[in-house]
Amino acid sequence: MTPDDLSLICRIVRARAGYVIDQAKAAMIENRLGPLVRREGFNSLSDLVTAIKTKRDERLVWALADAMLPKDTAFFRDRTPFSQFRDVILPDLEQRLGTQPLRIWSAGCATGEEAYSLALALDEARAGRGGRAIEIVGSDLSDRCIERAAAGIFSQMEVQKGLPIRYLVRHFDRQDEAWHLSASIRQKVQWSRVNLISEISTVGQFDVIFCRYVLGGFDDLMRKQVLSQLAGALNDNGYLIVGRDEAVLDQAVGLSPVWGSSDVYRRDPALRIVA
Amino acid sequence: MKTCLVVDDSVAIRKVARMILENLGFHVTEASDGHEAIAWCRASMPDAILLDWNMPLMSGIDFLRQLRAEPQGGAPKVLFCTVENDLFHINEALKAGADEYIMKPFDGDVISAKFAEVGLI
């Protein structure tokens, strides 16, 4: 692959998804795009890039951007954010919202493990038993990820990385080497394709947003823009949970850290949001 | 330092499990069947037991039932680690007192996640 090809790939990913890819990581780029090359029937990555240059095929351009984005996720990843959600955030919101509906967004959810973890945690906490409507939205830029998430089918390795065995026994069924999530949990999550660097107001307002291990891929300017959008999508006193080491304090206008934490923020109605 | 007893009749599995668990900060001992494991536990009850199901002389499930009947036998966190990957076996293990369940093949991330789940890391 030529430096020009690498440069084009990085420019496409940045323009479409806002993600900064280091052009020097040629091996990583080739590794991530290998499956796309094979799926699309090209002989090499150079052939794929040539096709993009000559045909200007939008579908192929988006497929390349999609393939380049990291998709690491796991059920109950890091555990603590989910226990904080169940034990602290949920009781606080239930008290404050009264009978109003509770809306939760897993933004940049990849294959859906995070959104389903929230659904499982809510089910275990028996949230909504008083008749309160609870809506969970899982979104990602990738159509392929959203399709996989909606299917709710996971490999043996995927259900073992963070999913407590009691959830597997209660809510999954094993079929043909894969684990199928029950319809009752799947139906608790709505799925949507959302590009966080574009207009996100279509997904509405939320009381809790999980946006974890997504912000780290943006440059500072884009991160601030996305954070402003996420803050704008939060109801007053709503919570934003980001990934470890994705501290946003100096960049998130309108967000205040909660409990001295570097990964839980609250939309502060007293702070003006500047987009 | 927390202790973990690895019970598996496969030398290769014990070797891999030992390597992963030592990297997680455990002091590791090994047994190749349930009888040997009971002897280890009577001598010194570990904090955790990583337990295979199918072994000669005494199976993992028989070991677990006997362990839970021993004085202090309720203390160790027991994590099955087996090729038996269906809900029937998982439910049997939980009924017998297992705390977690790992389906082979496994890797370091799986072991780490499961030991975190039972509160040992």
XYZ file of C-alpha atoms in Angstrom, chain A residues 79 156-157 159-166 168-170 172-174 177 179, chain B residues 85 87 90-91 94 99-105 107 109-110 113-114 116-117:
38
model
C -18.303 -3.323 36.045
C -19.320 -18.251 23.686
C -16.280 -16.005 24.132
C -20.820 -14.024 26.775
C -17.904 -14.894 29.042
C -16.230 -11.484 29.071
C -18.122 -9.670 31.791
C -21.521 -11.355 31.791
C -22.188 -12.911 35.217
C -23.251 -16.530 34.881
C -26.603 -15.850 36.574
C -26.552 -16.244 31.123
C -28.702 -18.862 32.844
C -31.720 -16.572 33.185
C -29.843 -16.748 27.225
C -30.469 -19.919 25.297
C -27.729 -21.900 23.554
C -22.650 -22.928 19.350
C -25.950 -17.809 22.768
C -21.045 -25.698 27.796
C -27.354 -24.871 30.467
C -24.235 -24.834 34.275
C -27.383 -25.156 36.381
C -24.682 -23.534 40.400
C -19.863 -19.217 42.081
C -19.006 -18.806 38.407
C -18.658 -20.911 35.276
C -16.064 -20.736 32.508
C -16.544 -22.581 29.238
C -13.390 -23.815 27.524
C -11.638 -22.597 25.494
C -8.222 -16.822 27.562
C -9.561 -11.852 29.540
C -12.202 -14.455 30.392
C -13.448 -11.087 34.049
C -14.736 -14.116 35.955
C -13.427 -9.975 39.018
C -17.058 -11.066 39.025
